[in-house]
Amino acid sequence: MPLAMVGTGESRSIRRIGGSPAVRAHLENLGFVEGEIVRVVSDISGNLIVQVKDARIAISRELAMKILV
């Protein structure tokens, strides 16, 4: 299931990162790596604020669809 479909307050383990090699590298640099736990903090107009590796990050719905949990 894509991260964009996870409800607010839920935590999930990242299973796979999709997209082009550049997108995957960008997400990896932000801390989105396979096996890491990610928690959805809030959903504002489809854009997500998530917590990963003790950091809060705002990502677009488009990027959230490439993160499979």
mmCIF file with all atom_site columns, N, CA and C in Angstrom:
data_model
loop_
_atom_site.group_PDB
_atom_site.id
_atom_site.type_symbol
_atom_site.label_atom_id
_atom_site.label_alt_id
_atom_site.label_comp_id
_atom_site.label_asym_id
_atom_site.label_entity_id
_atom_site.label_seq_id
_atom_site.pdbx_PDB_ins_code
_atom_site.Cartn_x
_atom_site.Cartn_y
_atom_site.Cartn_z
_atom_site.occupancy
_atom_site.B_iso_or_equiv
_atom_site.pdbx_formal_charge
_atom_site.auth_seq_id
_atom_site.auth_comp_id
_atom_site.auth_asym_id
_atom_site.auth_atom_id
_atom_site.pdbx_PDB_model_num
ATOM 1   N N  . MET A 1 1  ? 0.842  -1.168 0.000   1.00 0.00 ? 1  MET A N  1
ATOM 2   C CA . MET A 1 1  ? 0.000  0.000  0.000   1.00 0.00 ? 1  MET A CA 1
ATOM 3   C C  . MET A 1 1  ? 0.896  1.243  0.000   1.00 0.00 ? 1  MET A C  1
ATOM 4   N N  . PRO A 1 2  ? 0.556  2.264  -0.786  1.00 0.00 ? 2  PRO A N  1
ATOM 5   C CA . PRO A 1 2  ? 1.347  3.498  -0.799  1.00 0.00 ? 2  PRO A CA 1
ATOM 6   C C  . PRO A 1 2  ? 1.206  4.262  0.520   1.00 0.00 ? 2  PRO A C  1
ATOM 7   N N  . LEU A 1 3  ? 2.228  4.984  0.891   1.00 0.00 ? 3  LEU A N  1
ATOM 8   C CA . LEU A 1 3  ? 2.217  5.769  2.115   1.00 0.00 ? 3  LEU A CA 1
ATOM 9   C C  . LEU A 1 3  ? 1.069  6.784  2.110   1.00 0.00 ? 3  LEU A C  1
ATOM 10  N N  . ALA A 1 4  ? 0.687  7.266  0.952   1.00 0.00 ? 4  ALA A N  1
ATOM 11  C CA . ALA A 1 4  ? -0.393 8.257  0.847   1.00 0.00 ? 4  ALA A CA 1
ATOM 12  C C  . ALA A 1 4  ? -1.720 7.705  1.353   1.00 0.00 ? 4  ALA A C  1
ATOM 13  N N  . MET A 1 5  ? -1.876 6.385  1.421   1.00 0.00 ? 5  MET A N  1
ATOM 14  C CA . MET A 1 5  ? -3.127 5.763  1.855   1.00 0.00 ? 5  MET A CA 1
ATOM 15  C C  . MET A 1 5  ? -3.158 5.469  3.360   1.00 0.00 ? 5  MET A C  1
ATOM 16  N N  . VAL A 1 6  ? -2.058 5.699  4.063   1.00 0.00 ? 6  VAL A N  1
ATOM 17  C CA . VAL A 1 6  ? -1.970 5.416  5.491   1.00 0.00 ? 6  VAL A CA 1
ATOM 18  C C  . VAL A 1 6  ? -2.652 6.555  6.258   1.00 0.00 ? 6  VAL A C  1
ATOM 19  N N  . GLY A 1 7  ? -3.421 6.206  7.273   1.00 0.00 ? 7  GLY A N  1
ATOM 20  C CA . GLY A 1 7  ? -4.139 7.201  8.059   1.00 0.00 ? 7  GLY A CA 1
ATOM 21  C C  . GLY A 1 7  ? -3.228 8.003  8.976   1.00 0.00 ? 7  GLY A C  1
ATOM 22  N N  . THR A 1 8  ? -3.706 9.174  9.359   1.00 0.00 ? 8  THR A N  1
ATOM 23  C CA . THR A 1 8  ? -2.972 10.039 10.274  1.00 0.00 ? 8  THR A CA 1
ATOM 24  C C  . THR A 1 8  ? -2.753 9.344  11.609  1.00 0.00 ? 8  THR A C  1
ATOM 25  N N  . GLY A 1 9  ? -1.528 9.393  12.101  1.00 0.00 ? 9  GLY A N  1
ATOM 26  C CA . GLY A 1 9  ? -1.181 8.779  13.374  1.00 0.00 ? 9  GLY A CA 1
ATOM 27  C C  . GLY A 1 9  ? -0.711 7.344  13.263  1.00 0.00 ? 9  GLY A C  1
ATOM 28  N N  . GLU A 1 10 ? -0.842 6.729  12.096  1.00 0.00 ? 10 GLU A N  1
ATOM 29  C CA . GLU A 1 10 ? -0.426 5.336  11.915  1.00 0.00 ? 10 GLU A CA 1
ATOM 30  C C  . GLU A 1 10 ? 1.058  5.248  11.570  1.00 0.00 ? 10 GLU A C  1
ATOM 31  N N  . SER A 1 11 ? 1.688  4.185  12.051  1.00 0.00 ? 11 SER A N  1
ATOM 32  C CA . SER A 1 11 ? 3.098  3.907  11.738  1.00 0.00 ? 11 SER A CA 1
ATOM 33  C C  . SER A 1 11 ? 3.176  2.639  10.909  1.00 0.00 ? 11 SER A C  1
ATOM 34  N N  . ARG A 1 12 ? 4.053  2.630  9.931   1.00 0.00 ? 12 ARG A N  1
ATOM 35  C CA . ARG A 1 12 ? 4.255  1.469  9.072   1.00 0.00 ? 12 ARG A CA 1
ATOM 36  C C  . ARG A 1 12 ? 5.729  1.340  8.728   1.00 0.00 ? 12 ARG A C  1
ATOM 37  N N  . SER A 1 13 ? 6.113  0.135  8.346   1.00 0.00 ? 13 SER A N  1
ATOM 38  C CA . SER A 1 13 ? 7.476  -0.136 7.904   1.00 0.00 ? 13 SER A CA 1
ATOM 39  C C  . SER A 1 13 ? 7.541  0.049  6.387   1.00 0.00 ? 13 SER A C  1
ATOM 40  N N  . ILE A 1 14 ? 8.601  0.681  5.909   1.00 0.00 ? 14 ILE A N  1
ATOM 41  C CA . ILE A 1 14 ? 8.773  0.887  4.468   1.00 0.00 ? 14 ILE A CA 1
ATOM 42  C C  . ILE A 1 14 ? 9.211  -0.432 3.842   1.00 0.00 ? 14 ILE A C  1
ATOM 43  N N  . ARG A 1 15 ? 8.476  -0.869 2.840   1.00 0.00 ? 15 ARG A N  1
ATOM 44  C CA . ARG A 1 15 ? 8.783  -2.132 2.173   1.00 0.00 ? 15 ARG A CA 1
ATOM 45  C C  . ARG A 1 15 ? 9.540  -1.928 0.864   1.00 0.00 ? 15 ARG A C  1
ATOM 46  N N  . ARG A 1 16 ? 9.203  -0.855 0.128   1.00 0.00 ? 16 ARG A N  1
ATOM 47  C CA . ARG A 1 16 ? 9.864  -0.626 -1.161  1.00 0.00 ? 16 ARG A CA 1
ATOM 48  C C  . ARG A 1 16 ? 9.721  0.839  -1.548  1.00 0.00 ? 16 ARG A C  1
ATOM 49  N N  . ILE A 1 17 ? 10.701 1.344  -2.258  1.00 0.00 ? 17 ILE A N  1
ATOM 50  C CA . ILE A 1 17 ? 10.664 2.699  -2.803  1.00 0.00 ? 17 ILE A CA 1
ATOM 51  C C  . ILE A 1 17 ? 10.622 2.583  -4.316  1.00 0.00 ? 17 ILE A C  1
ATOM 52  N N  . GLY A 1 18 ? 9.637  3.203  -4.930  1.00 0.00 ? 18 GLY A N  1
ATOM 53  C CA . GLY A 1 18 ? 9.498  3.159  -6.386  1.00 0.00 ? 18 GLY A CA 1
ATOM 54  C C  . GLY A 1 18 ? 9.968  4.462  -7.012  1.00 0.00 ? 18 GLY A C  1
ATOM 55  N N  . GLY A 1 19 ? 9.787  4.561  -8.315  1.00 0.00 ? 19 GLY A N  1
ATOM 56  C CA . GLY A 1 19 ? 10.148 5.774  -9.045  1.00 0.00 ? 19 GLY A CA 1
ATOM 57  C C  . GLY A 1 19 ? 11.471 5.628  -9.771  1.00 0.00 ? 19 GLY A C  1
ATOM 58  N N  . SER A 1 20 ? 11.861 6.708  -10.375 1.00 0.00 ? 20 SER A N  1
ATOM 59  C CA . SER A 1 20 ? 13.118 6.731  -11.138 1.00 0.00 ? 20 SER A CA 1
ATOM 60  C C  . SER A 1 20 ? 14.294 6.663  -10.163 1.00 0.00 ? 20 SER A C  1
ATOM 61  N N  . PRO A 1 21 ? 15.483 6.333  -10.670 1.00 0.00 ? 21 PRO A N  1
ATOM 62  C CA . PRO A 1 21 ? 16.667 6.299  -9.788  1.00 0.00 ? 21 PRO A CA 1
ATOM 63  C C  . PRO A 1 21 ? 16.909 7.627  -9.062  1.00 0.00 ? 21 PRO A C  1
ATOM 64  N N  . ALA A 1 22 ? 16.624 8.750  -9.722  1.00 0.00 ? 22 ALA A N  1
ATOM 65  C CA . ALA A 1 22 ? 16.821 10.055 -9.084  1.00 0.00 ? 22 ALA A CA 1
ATOM 66  C C  . ALA A 1 22 ? 15.838 10.251 -7.925  1.00 0.00 ? 22 ALA A C  1
ATOM 67  N N  . VAL A 1 23 ? 14.595 9.839  -8.124  1.00 0.00 ? 23 VAL A N  1
ATOM 68  C CA . VAL A 1 23 ? 13.576 9.959  -7.076  1.00 0.00 ? 23 VAL A CA 1
ATOM 69  C C  . VAL A 1 23 ? 13.929 9.054  -5.898  1.00 0.00 ? 23 VAL A C  1
ATOM 70  N N  . ARG A 1 24 ? 14.342 7.824  -6.200  1.00 0.00 ? 24 ARG A N  1
ATOM 71  C CA . ARG A 1 24 ? 14.721 6.893  -5.127  1.00 0.00 ? 24 ARG A CA 1
ATOM 72  C C  . ARG A 1 24 ? 15.905 7.436  -4.330  1.00 0.00 ? 24 ARG A C  1
ATOM 73  N N  . ALA A 1 25 ? 16.879 8.015  -5.010  1.00 0.00 ? 25 ALA A N  1
ATOM 74  C CA . ALA A 1 25 ? 18.049 8.575  -4.323  1.00 0.00 ? 25 ALA A CA 1
ATOM 75  C C  . ALA A 1 25 ? 17.645 9.761  -3.451  1.00 0.00 ? 25 ALA A C  1
ATOM 76  N N  . HIS A 1 26 ? 16.747 10.598 -3.951  1.00 0.00 ? 26 HIS A N  1
ATOM 77  C CA . HIS A 1 26 ? 16.269 11.751 -3.181  1.00 0.00 ? 26 HIS A CA 1
ATOM 78  C C  . HIS A 1 26 ? 15.551 11.297 -1.912  1.00 0.00 ? 26 HIS A C  1
ATOM 79  N N  . LEU A 1 27 ? 14.664 10.316 -2.043  1.00 0.00 ? 27 LEU A N  1
ATOM 80  C CA . LEU A 1 27 ? 13.932 9.813  -0.883  1.00 0.00 ? 27 LEU A CA 1
ATOM 81  C C  . LEU A 1 27 ? 14.869 9.131  0.111   1.00 0.00 ? 27 LEU A C  1
ATOM 82  N N  . GLU A 1 28 ? 15.868 8.422  -0.397  1.00 0.00 ? 28 GLU A N  1
ATOM 83  C CA . GLU A 1 28 ? 16.849 7.771  0.484   1.00 0.00 ? 28 GLU A CA 1
ATOM 84  C C  . GLU A 1 28 ? 17.632 8.820  1.277   1.00 0.00 ? 28 GLU A C  1
ATOM 85  N N  . ASN A 1 29 ? 17.976 9.928  0.634   1.00 0.00 ? 29 ASN A N  1
ATOM 86  C CA . ASN A 1 29 ? 18.694 10.999 1.321   1.00 0.00 ? 29 ASN A CA 1
ATOM 87  C C  . ASN A 1 29 ? 17.852 11.642 2.418   1.00 0.00 ? 29 ASN A C  1
ATOM 88  N N  . LEU A 1 30 ? 16.525 11.609 2.258   1.00 0.00 ? 30 LEU A N  1
ATOM 89  C CA . LEU A 1 30 ? 15.629 12.148 3.276   1.00 0.00 ? 30 LEU A CA 1
ATOM 90  C C  . LEU A 1 30 ? 15.415 11.169 4.430   1.00 0.00 ? 30 LEU A C  1
ATOM 91  N N  . GLY A 1 31 ? 15.846 9.905  4.248   1.00 0.00 ? 31 GLY A N  1
ATOM 92  C CA . GLY A 1 31 ? 15.712 8.916  5.315   1.00 0.00 ? 31 GLY A CA 1
ATOM 93  C C  . GLY A 1 31 ? 14.711 7.816  5.027   1.00 0.00 ? 31 GLY A C  1
ATOM 94  N N  . PHE A 1 32 ? 14.099 7.842  3.856   1.00 0.00 ? 32 PHE A N  1
ATOM 95  C CA . PHE A 1 32 ? 13.127 6.813  3.482   1.00 0.00 ? 32 PHE A CA 1
ATOM 96  C C  . PHE A 1 32 ? 13.863 5.622  2.883   1.00 0.00 ? 32 PHE A C  1
ATOM 97  N N  . VAL A 1 33 ? 14.203 4.655  3.726   1.00 0.00 ? 33 VAL A N  1
ATOM 98  C CA . VAL A 1 33 ? 14.901 3.452  3.282   1.00 0.00 ? 33 VAL A CA 1
ATOM 99  C C  . VAL A 1 33 ? 14.082 2.231  3.706   1.00 0.00 ? 33 VAL A C  1
ATOM 100 N N  . GLU A 1 34 ? 14.243 1.142  2.982   1.00 0.00 ? 34 GLU A N  1
ATOM 101 C CA . GLU A 1 34 ? 13.501 -0.087 3.278   1.00 0.00 ? 34 GLU A CA 1
ATOM 102 C C  . GLU A 1 34 ? 13.769 -0.539 4.707   1.00 0.00 ? 34 GLU A C  1
ATOM 103 N N  . GLY A 1 35 ? 12.709 -0.929 5.397   1.00 0.00 ? 35 GLY A N  1
ATOM 104 C CA . GLY A 1 35 ? 12.818 -1.409 6.767   1.00 0.00 ? 35 GLY A CA 1
ATOM 105 C C  . GLY A 1 35 ? 12.637 -0.324 7.819   1.00 0.00 ? 35 GLY A C  1
ATOM 106 N N  . GLU A 1 36 ? 12.748 0.929  7.432   1.00 0.00 ? 36 GLU A N  1
ATOM 107 C CA . GLU A 1 36 ? 12.595 2.038  8.380   1.00 0.00 ? 36 GLU A CA 1
ATOM 108 C C  . GLU A 1 36 ? 11.111 2.237  8.715   1.00 0.00 ? 36 GLU A C  1
ATOM 109 N N  . ILE A 1 37 ? 10.833 2.648  9.940   1.00 0.00 ? 37 ILE A N  1
ATOM 110 C CA . ILE A 1 37 ? 9.456  2.927  10.369  1.00 0.00 ? 37 ILE A CA 1
ATOM 111 C C  . ILE A 1 37 ? 9.133  4.380  10.041  1.00 0.00 ? 37 ILE A C  1
ATOM 112 N N  . VAL A 1 38 ? 7.979  4.596  9.423   1.00 0.00 ? 38 VAL A N  1
ATOM 113 C CA . VAL A 1 38 ? 7.522  5.942  9.086   1.00 0.00 ? 38 VAL A CA 1
ATOM 114 C C  . VAL A 1 38 ? 6.135  6.139  9.695   1.00 0.00 ? 38 VAL A C  1
ATOM 115 N N  . ARG A 1 39 ? 5.893  7.336  10.245  1.00 0.00 ? 39 ARG A N  1
ATOM 116 C CA . ARG A 1 39 ? 4.600  7.636  10.861  1.00 0.00 ? 39 ARG A CA 1
ATOM 117 C C  . ARG A 1 39 ? 4.015  8.871  10.199  1.00 0.00 ? 39 ARG A C  1
ATOM 118 N N  . VAL A 1 40 ? 2.736  8.805  9.835   1.00 0.00 ? 40 VAL A N  1
ATOM 119 C CA . VAL A 1 40 ? 2.047  9.943  9.236   1.00 0.00 ? 40 VAL A CA 1
ATOM 120 C C  . VAL A 1 40 ? 1.601  10.867 10.368  1.00 0.00 ? 40 VAL A C  1
ATOM 121 N N  . VAL A 1 41 ? 2.130  12.075 10.390  1.00 0.00 ? 41 VAL A N  1
ATOM 122 C CA . VAL A 1 41 ? 1.802  13.047 11.430  1.00 0.00 ? 41 VAL A CA 1
ATOM 123 C C  . VAL A 1 41 ? 0.533  13.804 11.056  1.00 0.00 ? 41 VAL A C  1
ATOM 124 N N  . SER A 1 42 ? 0.444  14.271 9.809   1.00 0.00 ? 42 SER A N  1
ATOM 125 C CA . SER A 1 42 ? -0.763 14.960 9.358   1.00 0.00 ? 42 SER A CA 1
ATOM 126 C C  . SER A 1 42 ? -0.873 14.891 7.843   1.00 0.00 ? 42 SER A C  1
ATOM 127 N N  . ASP A 1 43 ? -2.102 15.114 7.387   1.00 0.00 ? 43 ASP A N  1
ATOM 128 C CA . ASP A 1 43 ? -2.438 15.097 5.960   1.00 0.00 ? 43 ASP A CA 1
ATOM 129 C C  . ASP A 1 43 ? -3.136 16.412 5.659   1.00 0.00 ? 43 ASP A C  1
ATOM 130 N N  . ILE A 1 44 ? -2.451 17.294 4.935   1.00 0.00 ? 44 ILE A N  1
ATOM 131 C CA . ILE A 1 44 ? -3.000 18.611 4.628   1.00 0.00 ? 44 ILE A CA 1
ATOM 132 C C  . ILE A 1 44 ? -3.147 18.747 3.120   1.00 0.00 ? 44 ILE A C  1
ATOM 133 N N  . SER A 1 45 ? -4.378 18.751 2.651   1.00 0.00 ? 45 SER A N  1
ATOM 134 C CA . SER A 1 45 ? -4.686 18.880 1.220   1.00 0.00 ? 45 SER A CA 1
ATOM 135 C C  . SER A 1 45 ? -3.962 17.840 0.378   1.00 0.00 ? 45 SER A C  1
ATOM 136 N N  . GLY A 1 46 ? -3.801 16.630 0.907   1.00 0.00 ? 46 GLY A N  1
ATOM 137 C CA . GLY A 1 46 ? -3.153 15.556 0.168   1.00 0.00 ? 46 GLY A CA 1
ATOM 138 C C  . GLY A 1 46 ? -1.658 15.474 0.388   1.00 0.00 ? 46 GLY A C  1
ATOM 139 N N  . ASN A 1 47 ? -1.046 16.563 0.854   1.00 0.00 ? 47 ASN A N  1
ATOM 140 C CA . ASN A 1 47 ? 0.377  16.543 1.168   1.00 0.00 ? 47 ASN A CA 1
ATOM 141 C C  . ASN A 1 47 ? 0.549  16.025 2.591   1.00 0.00 ? 47 ASN A C  1
ATOM 142 N N  . LEU A 1 48 ? 1.621  15.279 2.818   1.00 0.00 ? 48 LEU A N  1
ATOM 143 C CA . LEU A 1 48 ? 1.808  14.628 4.106   1.00 0.00 ? 48 LEU A CA 1
ATOM 144 C C  . LEU A 1 48 ? 2.972  15.215 4.890   1.00 0.00 ? 48 LEU A C  1
ATOM 145 N N  . ILE A 1 49 ? 2.806  15.248 6.191   1.00 0.00 ? 49 ILE A N  1
ATOM 146 C CA . ILE A 1 49 ? 3.929  15.485 7.093   1.00 0.00 ? 49 ILE A CA 1
ATOM 147 C C  . ILE A 1 49 ? 4.148  14.152 7.780   1.00 0.00 ? 49 ILE A C  1
ATOM 148 N N  . VAL A 1 50 ? 5.361  13.619 7.630   1.00 0.00 ? 50 VAL A N  1
ATOM 149 C CA . VAL A 1 50 ? 5.668  12.298 8.167   1.00 0.00 ? 50 VAL A CA 1
ATOM 150 C C  . VAL A 1 50 ? 6.876  12.394 9.088   1.00 0.00 ? 50 VAL A C  1
ATOM 151 N N  . GLN A 1 51 ? 6.975  11.439 9.987   1.00 0.00 ? 51 GLN A N  1
ATOM 152 C CA . GLN A 1 51 ? 8.137  11.352 10.871  1.00 0.00 ? 51 GLN A CA 1
ATOM 153 C C  . GLN A 1 51 ? 8.910  10.106 10.501  1.00 0.00 ? 51 GLN A C  1
ATOM 154 N N  . VAL A 1 52 ? 10.188 10.294 10.192  1.00 0.00 ? 52 VAL A N  1
ATOM 155 C CA . VAL A 1 52 ? 11.077 9.190  9.861   1.00 0.00 ? 52 VAL A CA 1
ATOM 156 C C  . VAL A 1 52 ? 12.448 9.518  10.437  1.00 0.00 ? 52 VAL A C  1
ATOM 157 N N  . LYS A 1 53 ? 13.044 8.556  11.147  1.00 0.00 ? 53 LYS A N  1
ATOM 158 C CA . LYS A 1 53 ? 14.366 8.753  11.764  1.00 0.00 ? 53 LYS A CA 1
ATOM 159 C C  . LYS A 1 53 ? 14.432 10.030 12.603  1.00 0.00 ? 53 LYS A C  1
ATOM 160 N N  . ASP A 1 54 ? 13.474 10.220 13.498  1.00 0.00 ? 54 ASP A N  1
ATOM 161 C CA . ASP A 1 54 ? 13.432 11.368 14.410  1.00 0.00 ? 54 ASP A CA 1
ATOM 162 C C  . ASP A 1 54 ? 13.380 12.720 13.716  1.00 0.00 ? 54 ASP A C  1
ATOM 163 N N  . ALA A 1 55 ? 12.915 12.760 12.475  1.00 0.00 ? 55 ALA A N  1
ATOM 164 C CA . ALA A 1 55 ? 12.774 14.021 11.751  1.00 0.00 ? 55 ALA A CA 1
ATOM 165 C C  . ALA A 1 55 ? 11.376 14.086 11.139  1.00 0.00 ? 55 ALA A C  1
ATOM 166 N N  . ARG A 1 56 ? 10.817 15.277 11.112  1.00 0.00 ? 56 ARG A N  1
ATOM 167 C CA . ARG A 1 56 ? 9.526  15.481 10.449  1.00 0.00 ? 56 ARG A CA 1
ATOM 168 C C  . ARG A 1 56 ? 9.791  16.072 9.077   1.00 0.00 ? 56 ARG A C  1
ATOM 169 N N  . ILE A 1 57 ? 9.161  15.463 8.078   1.00 0.00 ? 57 ILE A N  1
ATOM 170 C CA . ILE A 1 57 ? 9.406  15.846 6.686   1.00 0.00 ? 57 ILE A CA 1
ATOM 171 C C  . ILE A 1 57 ? 8.068  16.034 5.985   1.00 0.00 ? 57 ILE A C  1
ATOM 172 N N  . ALA A 1 58 ? 7.936  17.101 5.216   1.00 0.00 ? 58 ALA A N  1
ATOM 173 C CA . ALA A 1 58 ? 6.744  17.324 4.403   1.00 0.00 ? 58 ALA A CA 1
ATOM 174 C C  . ALA A 1 58 ? 7.022  16.792 3.004   1.00 0.00 ? 58 ALA A C  1
ATOM 175 N N  . ILE A 1 59 ? 6.130  15.925 2.515   1.00 0.00 ? 59 ILE A N  1
ATOM 176 C CA . ILE A 1 59 ? 6.286  15.391 1.161   1.00 0.00 ? 59 ILE A CA 1
ATOM 177 C C  . ILE A 1 59 ? 4.956  15.512 0.426   1.00 0.00 ? 59 ILE A C  1
ATOM 178 N N  . SER A 1 60 ? 5.049  15.606 -0.887  1.00 0.00 ? 60 SER A N  1
ATOM 179 C CA . SER A 1 60 ? 3.845  15.706 -1.717  1.00 0.00 ? 60 SER A CA 1
ATOM 180 C C  . SER A 1 60 ? 3.156  14.350 -1.809  1.00 0.00 ? 60 SER A C  1
ATOM 181 N N  . ARG A 1 61 ? 1.913  14.387 -2.193  1.00 0.00 ? 61 ARG A N  1
ATOM 182 C CA . ARG A 1 61 ? 1.152  13.146 -2.382  1.00 0.00 ? 61 ARG A CA 1
ATOM 183 C C  . ARG A 1 61 ? 1.806  12.295 -3.480  1.00 0.00 ? 61 ARG A C  1
ATOM 184 N N  . GLU A 1 62 ? 2.348  12.950 -4.493  1.00 0.00 ? 62 GLU A N  1
ATOM 185 C CA . GLU A 1 62 ? 3.013  12.242 -5.600  1.00 0.00 ? 62 GLU A CA 1
ATOM 186 C C  . GLU A 1 62 ? 4.194  11.409 -5.088  1.00 0.00 ? 62 GLU A C  1
ATOM 187 N N  . LEU A 1 63 ? 5.024  12.008 -4.224  1.00 0.00 ? 63 LEU A N  1
ATOM 188 C CA . LEU A 1 63 ? 6.152  11.259 -3.655  1.00 0.00 ? 63 LEU A CA 1
ATOM 189 C C  . LEU A 1 63 ? 5.661  10.177 -2.699  1.00 0.00 ? 63 LEU A C  1
ATOM 190 N N  . ALA A 1 64 ? 4.622  10.492 -1.930  1.00 0.00 ? 64 ALA A N  1
ATOM 191 C CA . ALA A 1 64 ? 4.080  9.512  -0.974  1.00 0.00 ? 64 ALA A CA 1
ATOM 192 C C  . ALA A 1 64 ? 3.543  8.263  -1.686  1.00 0.00 ? 64 ALA A C  1
ATOM 193 N N  . MET A 1 65 ? 3.091  8.423  -2.926  1.00 0.00 ? 65 MET A N  1
ATOM 194 C CA . MET A 1 65 ? 2.593  7.279  -3.690  1.00 0.00 ? 65 MET A CA 1
ATOM 195 C C  . MET A 1 65 ? 3.735  6.353  -4.108  1.00 0.00 ? 65 MET A C  1
ATOM 196 N N  . LYS A 1 66 ? 4.964  6.833  -4.124  1.00 0.00 ? 66 LYS A N  1
ATOM 197 C CA . LYS A 1 66 ? 6.117  6.014  -4.526  1.00 0.00 ? 66 LYS A CA 1
ATOM 198 C C  . LYS A 1 66 ? 6.718  5.243  -3.357  1.00 0.00 ? 66 LYS A C  1
ATOM 199 N N  . ILE A 1 67 ? 6.286  5.553  -2.133  1.00 0.00 ? 67 ILE A N  1
ATOM 200 C CA . ILE A 1 67 ? 6.776  4.865  -0.935  1.00 0.00 ? 67 ILE A CA 1
ATOM 201 C C  . ILE A 1 67 ? 5.763  3.796  -0.544  1.00 0.00 ? 67 ILE A C  1
ATOM 202 N N  . LEU A 1 68 ? 6.142  2.537  -0.694  1.00 0.00 ? 68 LEU A N  1
ATOM 203 C CA . LEU A 1 68 ? 5.226  1.434  -0.389  1.00 0.00 ? 68 LEU A CA 1
ATOM 204 C C  . LEU A 1 68 ? 5.500  0.904  1.008   1.00 0.00 ? 68 LEU A C  1
ATOM 205 N N  . VAL A 1 69 ? 4.422  0.762  1.785   1.00 0.00 ? 69 VAL A N  1
ATOM 206 C CA . VAL A 1 69 ? 4.546  0.307  3.182   1.00 0.00 ? 69 VAL A CA 1
ATOM 207 C C  . VAL A 1 69 ? 3.766  -0.972 3.385   1.00 0.00 ? 69 VAL A C  1
#
